[in-house]
Coordinates of C-alpha atoms in Angstrom, one line a residue:
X224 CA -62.7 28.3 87.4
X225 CA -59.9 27.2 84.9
X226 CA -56.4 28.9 85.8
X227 CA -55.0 31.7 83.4
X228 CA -51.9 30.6 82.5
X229 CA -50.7 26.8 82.0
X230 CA -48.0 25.0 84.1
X231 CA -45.7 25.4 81.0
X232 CA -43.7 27.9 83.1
X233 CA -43.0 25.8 86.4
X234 CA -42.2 22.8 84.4
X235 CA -40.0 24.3 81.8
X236 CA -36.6 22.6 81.6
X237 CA -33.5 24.7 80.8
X238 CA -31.6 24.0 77.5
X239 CA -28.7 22.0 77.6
X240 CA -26.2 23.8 76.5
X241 CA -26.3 27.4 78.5
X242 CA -28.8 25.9 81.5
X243 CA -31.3 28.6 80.2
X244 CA -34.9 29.2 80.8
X245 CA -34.9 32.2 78.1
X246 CA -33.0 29.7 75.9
X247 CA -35.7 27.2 76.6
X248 CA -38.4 29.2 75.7
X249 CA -37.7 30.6 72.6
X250 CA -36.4 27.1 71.3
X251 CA -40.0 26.3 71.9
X252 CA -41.5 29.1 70.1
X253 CA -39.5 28.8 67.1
X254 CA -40.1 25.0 67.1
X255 CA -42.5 24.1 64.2
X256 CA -44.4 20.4 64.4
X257 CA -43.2 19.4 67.5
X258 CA -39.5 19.6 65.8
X259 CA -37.3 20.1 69.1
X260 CA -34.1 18.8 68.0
X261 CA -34.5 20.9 64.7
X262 CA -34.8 23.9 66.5
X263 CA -32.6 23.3 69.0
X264 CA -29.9 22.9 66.3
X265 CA -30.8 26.0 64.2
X266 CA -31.1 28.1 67.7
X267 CA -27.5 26.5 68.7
X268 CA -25.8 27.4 64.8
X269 CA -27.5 30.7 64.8
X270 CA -25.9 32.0 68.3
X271 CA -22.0 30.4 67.2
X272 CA -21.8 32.3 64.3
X273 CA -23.5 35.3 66.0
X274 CA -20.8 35.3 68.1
X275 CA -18.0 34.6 65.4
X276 CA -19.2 38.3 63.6
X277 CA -19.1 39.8 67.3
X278 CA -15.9 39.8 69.4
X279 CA -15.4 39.5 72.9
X280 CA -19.3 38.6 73.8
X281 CA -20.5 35.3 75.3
X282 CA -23.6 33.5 73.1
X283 CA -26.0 33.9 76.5
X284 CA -25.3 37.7 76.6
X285 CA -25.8 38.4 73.1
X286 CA -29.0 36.5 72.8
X287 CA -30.5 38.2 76.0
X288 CA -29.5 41.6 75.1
X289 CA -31.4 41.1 71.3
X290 CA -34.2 40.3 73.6
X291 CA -33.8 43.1 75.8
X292 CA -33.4 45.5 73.0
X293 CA -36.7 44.1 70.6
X294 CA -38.8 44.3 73.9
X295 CA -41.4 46.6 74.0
X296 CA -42.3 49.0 76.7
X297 CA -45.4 50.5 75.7
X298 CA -48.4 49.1 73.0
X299 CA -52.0 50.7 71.9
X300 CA -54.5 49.0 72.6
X301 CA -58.5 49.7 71.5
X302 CA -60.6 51.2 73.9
X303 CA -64.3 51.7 73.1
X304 CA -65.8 54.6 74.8
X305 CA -69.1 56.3 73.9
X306 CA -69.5 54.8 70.6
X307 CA -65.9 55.7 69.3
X308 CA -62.9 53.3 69.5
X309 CA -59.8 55.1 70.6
X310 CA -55.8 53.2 70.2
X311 CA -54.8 53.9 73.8
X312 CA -51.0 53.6 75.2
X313 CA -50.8 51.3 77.3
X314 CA -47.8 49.9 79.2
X315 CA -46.9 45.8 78.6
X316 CA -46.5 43.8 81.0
X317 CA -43.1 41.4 81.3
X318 CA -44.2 38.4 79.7
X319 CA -45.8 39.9 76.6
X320 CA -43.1 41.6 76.2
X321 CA -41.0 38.6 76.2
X322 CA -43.4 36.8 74.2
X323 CA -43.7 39.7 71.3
X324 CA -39.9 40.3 71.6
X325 CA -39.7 36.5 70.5
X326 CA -42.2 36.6 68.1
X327 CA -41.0 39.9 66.0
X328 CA -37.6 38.2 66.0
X329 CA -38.8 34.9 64.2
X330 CA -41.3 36.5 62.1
X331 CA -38.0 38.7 60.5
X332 CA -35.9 36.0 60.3
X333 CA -38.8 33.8 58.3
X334 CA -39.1 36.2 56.2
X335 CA -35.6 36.6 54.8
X336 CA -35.6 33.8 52.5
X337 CA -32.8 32.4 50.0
X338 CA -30.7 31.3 52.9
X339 CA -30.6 28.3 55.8
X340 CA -32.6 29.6 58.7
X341 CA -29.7 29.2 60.8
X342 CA -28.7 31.6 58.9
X343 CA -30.8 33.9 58.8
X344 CA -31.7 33.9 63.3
X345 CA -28.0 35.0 63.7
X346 CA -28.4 37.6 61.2
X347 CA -31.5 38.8 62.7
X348 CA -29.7 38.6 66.1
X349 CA -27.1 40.4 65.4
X350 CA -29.3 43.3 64.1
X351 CA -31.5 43.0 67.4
X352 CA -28.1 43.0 69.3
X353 CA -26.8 46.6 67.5
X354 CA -30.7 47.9 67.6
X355 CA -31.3 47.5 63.7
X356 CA -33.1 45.0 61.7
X357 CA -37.1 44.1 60.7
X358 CA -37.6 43.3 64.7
X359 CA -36.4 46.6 65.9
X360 CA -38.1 48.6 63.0
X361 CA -41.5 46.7 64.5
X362 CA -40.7 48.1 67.9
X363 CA -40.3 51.2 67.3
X364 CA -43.5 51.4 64.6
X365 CA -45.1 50.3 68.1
X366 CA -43.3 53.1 69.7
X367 CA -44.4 55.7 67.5
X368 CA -47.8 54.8 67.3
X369 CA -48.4 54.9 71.1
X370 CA -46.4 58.5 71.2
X371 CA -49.2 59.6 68.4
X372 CA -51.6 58.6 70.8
X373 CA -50.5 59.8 73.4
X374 CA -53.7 62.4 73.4
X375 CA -56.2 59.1 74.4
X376 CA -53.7 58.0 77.5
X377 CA -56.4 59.3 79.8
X378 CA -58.7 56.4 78.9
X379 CA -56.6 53.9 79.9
X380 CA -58.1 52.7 83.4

């Protein structure tokens, strides 16, 4: 029986510059063809001038509090019972949450164009930081859909 999850976790490295696992990983996510260095540099450029527009906050903090605030706490998911499909709330677990957290962020920055992605990340960080921006709007759509739903919560065993 193969394992659920890959080693990926146990033999992740932290970055180099803030000795960071949550660093690590998102570098990784937002890498694109193997690019490492590339994405290292745009994650690295995006958190100093983050942390130029915001005073008196270390680039660590900031980053892991965007994280923290994009996170989701509860998701629908579809339940089929008795013929009918029903979107039921469910609560997420830690590492979706991490993983969809990353994933909102990057999709909103990508999809400002016209500027250097560095760029665009801090701008997208910043907003995640102050609770604003295309990642938070995604969170709460989430958020509201699951409240709307809240009627189907009994079918979630």
């Amino acid at each position: 029986m193969a394992k659920k999850f890959t080693a990926s976790a146990k033999q992740l490295r932290p970055d180099a510059r803030f000795n960071s696992k949550l660093a690590q990983k998102f570098i990784n996510s937002m890498m694109w063809q193997g690019k490492k260095t590339t994405a290292t540099q745009i994650f690295y450029d995006a958190l100093d001038i983050a942390v130029k527009k915001v005073k008196d906050v270390e680039p660590l903090a900031l980053f892991e509090a965007a994280i923290n605030n994009v996170k989701p706490q509860i998701e629908v998911r579809s339940k089929r019972v008795g013929g009918a499909s029903y979107q039921v709330p469910m609560p997420v677990n830690a590492r979706r949450q991490q993983s969809l957290a990353f994933r909102w962020i990057l999709a909103s920055a990508r999809g400002k164009k016209g500027r250097p992605m560095c760029d665009r990340l801090a701008s997208e960080l910043l907003d995640a930081y102050n609770r604003q921006g295309g990642a938070m709007t995604t969170r709460e759509n989430i958020h509201k859909m699951a409240e709307a739903n809240k009627a189907f919560a009994h079918f979630a065993w």
